[in-house]
Short mmCIF file of C-alpha atoms in Angstrom, two decimals:
data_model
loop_
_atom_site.label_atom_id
_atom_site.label_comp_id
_atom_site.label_asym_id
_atom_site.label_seq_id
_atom_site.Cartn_x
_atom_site.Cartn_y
_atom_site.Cartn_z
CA UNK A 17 -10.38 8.55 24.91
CA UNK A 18 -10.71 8.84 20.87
CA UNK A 19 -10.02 12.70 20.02
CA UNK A 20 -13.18 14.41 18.08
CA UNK A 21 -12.07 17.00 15.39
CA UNK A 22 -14.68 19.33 14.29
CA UNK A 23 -14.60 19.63 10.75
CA UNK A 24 -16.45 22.92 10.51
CA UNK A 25 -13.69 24.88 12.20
CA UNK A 26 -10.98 25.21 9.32
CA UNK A 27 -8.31 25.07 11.61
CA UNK A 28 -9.34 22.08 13.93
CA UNK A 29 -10.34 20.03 10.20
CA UNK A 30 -6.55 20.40 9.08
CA UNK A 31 -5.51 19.26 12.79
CA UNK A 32 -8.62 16.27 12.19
CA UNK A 33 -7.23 15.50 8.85
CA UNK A 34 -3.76 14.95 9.87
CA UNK A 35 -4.24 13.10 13.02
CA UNK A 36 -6.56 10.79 10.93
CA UNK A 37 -3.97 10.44 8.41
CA UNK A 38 -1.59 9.01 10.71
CA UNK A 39 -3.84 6.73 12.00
CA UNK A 40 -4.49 5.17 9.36
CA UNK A 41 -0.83 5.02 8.47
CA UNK A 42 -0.79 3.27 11.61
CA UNK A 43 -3.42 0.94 10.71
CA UNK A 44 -5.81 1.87 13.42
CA UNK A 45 -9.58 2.97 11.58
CA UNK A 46 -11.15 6.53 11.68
CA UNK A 47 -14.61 8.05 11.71
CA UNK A 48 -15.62 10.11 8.80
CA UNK A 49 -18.66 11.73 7.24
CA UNK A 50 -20.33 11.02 3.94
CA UNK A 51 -23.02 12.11 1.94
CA UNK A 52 -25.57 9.64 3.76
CA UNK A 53 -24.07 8.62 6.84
CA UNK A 54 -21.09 8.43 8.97
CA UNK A 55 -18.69 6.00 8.31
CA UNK A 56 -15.77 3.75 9.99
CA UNK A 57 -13.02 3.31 7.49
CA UNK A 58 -9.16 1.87 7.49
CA UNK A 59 -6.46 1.63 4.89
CA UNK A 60 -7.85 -0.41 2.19
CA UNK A 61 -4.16 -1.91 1.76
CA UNK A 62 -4.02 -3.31 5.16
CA UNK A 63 -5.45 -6.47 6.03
CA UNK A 64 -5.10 -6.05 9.37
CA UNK A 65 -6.90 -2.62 9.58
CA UNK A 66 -9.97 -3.68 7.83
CA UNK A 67 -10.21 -6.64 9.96
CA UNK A 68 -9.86 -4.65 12.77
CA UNK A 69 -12.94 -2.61 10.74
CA UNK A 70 -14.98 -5.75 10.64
CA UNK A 71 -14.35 -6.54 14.42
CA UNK A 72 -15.60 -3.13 15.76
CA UNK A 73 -18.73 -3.60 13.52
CA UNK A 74 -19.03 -7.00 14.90
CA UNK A 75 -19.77 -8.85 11.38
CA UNK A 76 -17.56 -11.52 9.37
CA UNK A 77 -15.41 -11.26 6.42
CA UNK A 78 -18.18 -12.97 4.23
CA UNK A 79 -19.72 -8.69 3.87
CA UNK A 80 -16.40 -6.93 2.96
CA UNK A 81 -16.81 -2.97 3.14
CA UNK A 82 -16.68 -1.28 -0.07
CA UNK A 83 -13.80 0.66 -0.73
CA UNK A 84 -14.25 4.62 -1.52
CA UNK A 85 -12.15 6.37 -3.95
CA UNK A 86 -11.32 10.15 -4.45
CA UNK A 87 -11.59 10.64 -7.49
CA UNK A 88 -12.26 8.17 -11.30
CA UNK A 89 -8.18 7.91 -11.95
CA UNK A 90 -7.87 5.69 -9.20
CA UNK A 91 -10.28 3.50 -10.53
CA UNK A 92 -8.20 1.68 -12.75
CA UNK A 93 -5.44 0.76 -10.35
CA UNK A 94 -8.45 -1.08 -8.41
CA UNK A 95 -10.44 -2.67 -11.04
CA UNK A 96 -9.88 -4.52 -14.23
CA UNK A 97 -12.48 -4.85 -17.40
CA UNK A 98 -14.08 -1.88 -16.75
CA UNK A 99 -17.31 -1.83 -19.22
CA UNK A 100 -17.44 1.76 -20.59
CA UNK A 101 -20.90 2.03 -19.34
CA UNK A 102 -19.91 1.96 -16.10
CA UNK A 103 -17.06 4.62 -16.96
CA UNK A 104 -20.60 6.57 -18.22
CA UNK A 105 -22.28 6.29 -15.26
CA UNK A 106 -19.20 7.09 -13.16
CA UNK A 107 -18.71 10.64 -15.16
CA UNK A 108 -21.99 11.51 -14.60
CA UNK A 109 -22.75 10.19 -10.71
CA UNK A 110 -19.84 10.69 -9.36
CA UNK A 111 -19.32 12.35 -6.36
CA UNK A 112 -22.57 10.58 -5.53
CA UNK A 113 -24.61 7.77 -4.15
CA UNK A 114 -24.13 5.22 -6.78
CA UNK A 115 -21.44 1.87 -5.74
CA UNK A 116 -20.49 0.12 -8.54
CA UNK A 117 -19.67 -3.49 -8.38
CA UNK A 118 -16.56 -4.68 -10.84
CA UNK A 119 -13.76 -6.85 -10.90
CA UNK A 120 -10.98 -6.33 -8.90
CA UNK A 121 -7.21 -6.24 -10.02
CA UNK A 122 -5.97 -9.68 -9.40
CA UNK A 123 -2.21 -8.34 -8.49
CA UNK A 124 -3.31 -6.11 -5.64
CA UNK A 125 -1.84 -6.56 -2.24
CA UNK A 126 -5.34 -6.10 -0.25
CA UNK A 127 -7.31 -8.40 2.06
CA UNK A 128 -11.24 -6.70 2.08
CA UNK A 129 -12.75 -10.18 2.82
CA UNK A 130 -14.28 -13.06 1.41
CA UNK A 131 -14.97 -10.43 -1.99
CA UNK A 132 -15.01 -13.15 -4.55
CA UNK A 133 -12.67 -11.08 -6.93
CA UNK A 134 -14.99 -8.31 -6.92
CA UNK A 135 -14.68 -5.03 -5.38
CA UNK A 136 -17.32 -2.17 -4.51
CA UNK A 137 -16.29 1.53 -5.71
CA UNK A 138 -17.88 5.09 -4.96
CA UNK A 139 -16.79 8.46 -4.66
CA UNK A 140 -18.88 10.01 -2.05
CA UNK A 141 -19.91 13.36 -2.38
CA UNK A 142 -18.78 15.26 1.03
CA UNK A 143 -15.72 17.48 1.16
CA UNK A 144 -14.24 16.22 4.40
CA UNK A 145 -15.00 12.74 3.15
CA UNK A 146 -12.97 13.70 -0.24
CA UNK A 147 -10.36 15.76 1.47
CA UNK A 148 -9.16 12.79 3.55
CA UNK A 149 -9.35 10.62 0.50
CA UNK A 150 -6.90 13.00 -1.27
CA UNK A 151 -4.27 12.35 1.58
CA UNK A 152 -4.32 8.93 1.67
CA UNK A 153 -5.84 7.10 -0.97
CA UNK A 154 -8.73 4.23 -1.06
CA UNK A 155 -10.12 3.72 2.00
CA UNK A 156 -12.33 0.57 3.28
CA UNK A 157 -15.68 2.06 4.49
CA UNK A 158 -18.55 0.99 6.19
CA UNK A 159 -21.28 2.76 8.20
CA UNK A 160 -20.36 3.36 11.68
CA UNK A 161 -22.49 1.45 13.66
CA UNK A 162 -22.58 -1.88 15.21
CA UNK A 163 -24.29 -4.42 12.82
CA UNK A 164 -28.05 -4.81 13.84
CA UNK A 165 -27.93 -1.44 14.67
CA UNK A 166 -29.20 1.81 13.23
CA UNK A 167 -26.60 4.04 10.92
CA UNK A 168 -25.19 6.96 12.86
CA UNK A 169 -25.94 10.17 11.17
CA UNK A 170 -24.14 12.30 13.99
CA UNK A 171 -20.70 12.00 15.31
CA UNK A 172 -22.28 11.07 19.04
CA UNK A 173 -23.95 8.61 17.48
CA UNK A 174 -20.75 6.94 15.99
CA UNK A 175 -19.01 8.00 19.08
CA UNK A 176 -21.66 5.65 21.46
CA UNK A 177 -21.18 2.72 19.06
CA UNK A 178 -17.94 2.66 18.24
CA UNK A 179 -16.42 3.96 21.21
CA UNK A 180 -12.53 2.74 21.06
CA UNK A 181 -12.05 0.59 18.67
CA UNK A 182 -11.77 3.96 16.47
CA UNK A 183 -8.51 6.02 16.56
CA UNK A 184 -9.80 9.84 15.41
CA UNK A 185 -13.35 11.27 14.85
CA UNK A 186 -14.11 13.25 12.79
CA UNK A 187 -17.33 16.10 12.76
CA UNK A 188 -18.79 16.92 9.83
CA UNK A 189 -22.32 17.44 11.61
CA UNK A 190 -25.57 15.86 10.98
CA UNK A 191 -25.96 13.74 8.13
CA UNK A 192 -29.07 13.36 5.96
CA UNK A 193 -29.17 9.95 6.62
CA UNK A 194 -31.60 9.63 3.92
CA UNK A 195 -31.16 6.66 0.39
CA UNK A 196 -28.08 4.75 0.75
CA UNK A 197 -26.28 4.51 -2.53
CA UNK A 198 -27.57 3.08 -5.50
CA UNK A 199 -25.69 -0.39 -6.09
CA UNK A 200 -24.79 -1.96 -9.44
CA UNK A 201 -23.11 -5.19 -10.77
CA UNK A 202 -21.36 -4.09 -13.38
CA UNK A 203 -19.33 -7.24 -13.96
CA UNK A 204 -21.79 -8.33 -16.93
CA UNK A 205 -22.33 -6.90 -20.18
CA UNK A 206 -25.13 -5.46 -19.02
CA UNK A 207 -25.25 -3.91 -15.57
CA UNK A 208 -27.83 -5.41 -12.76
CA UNK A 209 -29.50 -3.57 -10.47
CA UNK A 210 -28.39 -4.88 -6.59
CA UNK A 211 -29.78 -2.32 -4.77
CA UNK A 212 -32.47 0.73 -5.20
CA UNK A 213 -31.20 3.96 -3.60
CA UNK A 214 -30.10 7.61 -4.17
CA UNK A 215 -29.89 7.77 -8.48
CA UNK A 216 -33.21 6.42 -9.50
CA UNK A 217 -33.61 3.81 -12.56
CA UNK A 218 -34.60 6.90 -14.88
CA UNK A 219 -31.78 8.60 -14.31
CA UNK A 220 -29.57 5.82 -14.77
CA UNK A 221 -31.27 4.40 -17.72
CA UNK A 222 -30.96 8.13 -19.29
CA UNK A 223 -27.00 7.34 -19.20
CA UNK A 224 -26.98 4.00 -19.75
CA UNK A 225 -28.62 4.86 -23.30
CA UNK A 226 -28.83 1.19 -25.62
CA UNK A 227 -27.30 -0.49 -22.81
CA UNK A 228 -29.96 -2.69 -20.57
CA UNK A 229 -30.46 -1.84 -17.30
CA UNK A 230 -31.68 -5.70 -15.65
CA UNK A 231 -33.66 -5.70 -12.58
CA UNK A 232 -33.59 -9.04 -11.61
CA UNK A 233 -36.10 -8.07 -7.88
CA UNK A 234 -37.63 -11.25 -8.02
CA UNK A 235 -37.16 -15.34 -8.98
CA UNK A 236 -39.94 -17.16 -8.49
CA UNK A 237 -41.62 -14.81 -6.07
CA UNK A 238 -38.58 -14.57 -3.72
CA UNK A 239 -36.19 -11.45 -3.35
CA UNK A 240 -32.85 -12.13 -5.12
CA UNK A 241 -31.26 -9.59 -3.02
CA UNK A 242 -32.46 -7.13 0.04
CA UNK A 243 -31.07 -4.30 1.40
CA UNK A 244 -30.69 -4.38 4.70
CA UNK A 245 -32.37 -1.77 7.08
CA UNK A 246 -29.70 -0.94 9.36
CA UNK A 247 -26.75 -0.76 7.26
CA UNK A 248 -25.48 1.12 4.03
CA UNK A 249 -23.32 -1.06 3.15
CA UNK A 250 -22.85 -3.13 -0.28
CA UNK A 251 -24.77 -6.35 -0.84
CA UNK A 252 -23.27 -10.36 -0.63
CA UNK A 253 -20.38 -10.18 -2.83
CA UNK A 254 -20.66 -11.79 -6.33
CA UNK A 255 -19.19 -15.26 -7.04
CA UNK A 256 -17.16 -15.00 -10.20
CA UNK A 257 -15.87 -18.62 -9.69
CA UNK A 258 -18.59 -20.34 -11.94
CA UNK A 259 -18.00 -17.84 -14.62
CA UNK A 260 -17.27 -18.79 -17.98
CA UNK A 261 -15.67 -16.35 -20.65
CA UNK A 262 -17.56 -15.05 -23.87
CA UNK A 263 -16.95 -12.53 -26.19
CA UNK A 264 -16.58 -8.90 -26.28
CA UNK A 265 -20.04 -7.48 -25.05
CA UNK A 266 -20.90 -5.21 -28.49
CA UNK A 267 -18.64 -2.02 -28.20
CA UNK A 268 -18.97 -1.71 -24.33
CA UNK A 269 -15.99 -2.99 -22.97
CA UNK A 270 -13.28 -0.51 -23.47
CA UNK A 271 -10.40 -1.55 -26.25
CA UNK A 272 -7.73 -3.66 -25.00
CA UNK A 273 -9.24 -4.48 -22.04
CA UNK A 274 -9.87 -7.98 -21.41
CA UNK A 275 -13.45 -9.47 -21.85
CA UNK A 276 -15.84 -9.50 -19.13
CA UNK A 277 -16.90 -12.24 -17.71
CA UNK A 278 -20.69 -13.51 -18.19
CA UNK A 279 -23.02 -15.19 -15.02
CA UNK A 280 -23.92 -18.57 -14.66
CA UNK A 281 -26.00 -19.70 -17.62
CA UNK A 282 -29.22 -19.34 -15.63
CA UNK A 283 -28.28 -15.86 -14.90
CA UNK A 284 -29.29 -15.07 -11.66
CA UNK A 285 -27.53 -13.75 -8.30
CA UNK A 286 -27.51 -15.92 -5.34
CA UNK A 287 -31.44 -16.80 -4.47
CA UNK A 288 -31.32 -16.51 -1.12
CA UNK A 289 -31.38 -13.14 1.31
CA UNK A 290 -28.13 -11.34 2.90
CA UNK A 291 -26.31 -13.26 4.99
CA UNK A 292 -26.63 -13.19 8.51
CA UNK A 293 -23.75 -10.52 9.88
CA UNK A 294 -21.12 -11.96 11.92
CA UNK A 295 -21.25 -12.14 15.99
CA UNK A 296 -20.22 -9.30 17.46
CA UNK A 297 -16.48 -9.23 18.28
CA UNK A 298 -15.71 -10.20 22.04
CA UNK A 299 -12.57 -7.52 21.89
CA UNK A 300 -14.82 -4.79 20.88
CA UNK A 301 -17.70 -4.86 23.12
CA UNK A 302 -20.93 -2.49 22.04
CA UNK A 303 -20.27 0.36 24.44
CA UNK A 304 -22.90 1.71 27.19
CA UNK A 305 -24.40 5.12 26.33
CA UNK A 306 -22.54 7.65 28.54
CA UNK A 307 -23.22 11.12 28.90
CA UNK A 308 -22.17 13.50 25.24
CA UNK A 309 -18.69 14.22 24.75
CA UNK A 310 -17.41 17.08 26.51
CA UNK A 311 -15.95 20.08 24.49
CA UNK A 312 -12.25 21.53 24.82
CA UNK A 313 -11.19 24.31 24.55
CA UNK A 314 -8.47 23.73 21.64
CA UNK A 315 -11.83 22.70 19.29
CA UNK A 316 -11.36 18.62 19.75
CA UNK A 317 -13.58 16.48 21.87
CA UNK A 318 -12.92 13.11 23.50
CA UNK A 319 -15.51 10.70 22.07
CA UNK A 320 -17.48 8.46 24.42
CA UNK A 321 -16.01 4.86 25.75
CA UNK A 322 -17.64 1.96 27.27
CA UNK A 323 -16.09 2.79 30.39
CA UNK A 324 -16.50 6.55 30.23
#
């Protein structure tokens, strides 16, 4: 049985924090809150982890989670050619519900999936969420439910569909559960709009200043991308493979950073929906509903399990 910290008891957070800590030094994943839902997340740096992230979310490795981040210095140890836009919209968005899609550092030892060189990055806005973050680093992250299945926005909820295959819970109460994040490509010169969610367009076109915001919702009447309704996680990851280098996009790539990397030369995203998630994982079977978790009296709970 999974222990359940809850997070708005000082005391039992520190114990919460630290047991989740060593989890995921163990590689095992952990529940945690964020500023839209909850989510199940595992060392970013360990392959095995985030497949074992993937399996108890029963999808493939072609949807890698996006990673989360505690703070903008640790963006440049996980991406490379970051446009200064983006380094805009981060500064003014972050904590927040915006991801931001850019090219990942070739050299790093990390397995997310079948991420086609890019990587997913946001700094969510919830203390827990940050406070964990501080102690260990980047995290993988996805929402912490089953795919097909709704987002949990309470630690019950997580608890019935995760059951298990999660080490440490922990209770930061009910979430909004309301926009996911706002999703960007920012691997162009100009930055494309993947997903609608928490910052509107206005807001983000206020930052963005000269720089073009490109919507590209539609290609001959058919949606480029969707967002899919039961999940908060990122979109298909972009195929950088095709690419072909130009120059310098005009004074928004920061100095002495190589060039990014322009689209295809029709420039569109992939024309067809998300993918269809993986099967769900035969080792981590979607657990019955059993009755709530039952409080101790030392201020953890033992979270629901299939057999329970």
């Amino acid at each position: 049985m999974s222990p359940v910290f809850d997070c708005a008891n000082p005391q039992t957070r520190e114990d919460g924090l630290d047991a989740a800590k060593s989890a995921l030094d163990l590689g095992e994943c952990v529940v945690l809150p964020t500023d839209t839902v909850y989510g199940i997340g595992a060392d970013a740096f360990n392959p095995s982890a985030v497949q074992k992230l993937l399996d108890a979310k029963g999808r493939g490795r072609e949807m890698p989670p996006p990673v989360l981040v505690p703070g903008l210095p640790t963006v440049d140890g996980l991406a490379m050619s970051v446009p200064s836009y983006a380094r805009r919209l981060m500064e003014r968005f972050w904590p927040g519900g915006l991801t931001l899609i850019l090219r990942a550092q070739p050299s790093l030892a990390w397995d997310l999936g079948d991420n086609n060189g890019t990587v997913g990055l946001r700094m969510p806005d919830d203390e827990v969420a940050l406070a964990l973050l501080e102690r260990v680093g980047p995290m993988a992250v996805s929402s912490a439910n089953r795919t097909g299945k709704p987002t949990a926005t309470t630690i019950t909820e997580a608890g019935f569909a995760l059951g298990p295959s999660v080490e440490v819970y922990l209770d930061g109460g009910e979430r909004s559960g309301t926009e996911p994040s706002t999703i960007l490509d920012c691997t162009k010169p100009d930055p494309v709009l993947l997903r609608a969610g928490a910052i509107g367009t206005d807001a983000l076109r206020e930052v963005l200043a000269g720089v073009e915001l490109i919507e590209p919702s539609t290609e001959n009447g058919v949606s480029l991308w969707k967002a899919p309704a039961d999940d908060q996680d990122g979109p298909e990851p972009l195929d950088l493979s095709q690419t072909e280098p130009e120059g310098t996009p005009d004074g928004d790539v920061d100095a002495g950073i190589d060039p990014v990397f322009v689209p295809p030369q029709d420039g569109t995203l992939p024309a067809s929906d998300l993918p269809q998630d993986g099967a769900p994982s035969a080792e981590v079977p979607p657990p019955d509903l059993p009755a709530p978790p039952s409080d101790h009296t030392d201020g953890t709970r033992s979270t629901p399990t299939s057999d329970a």
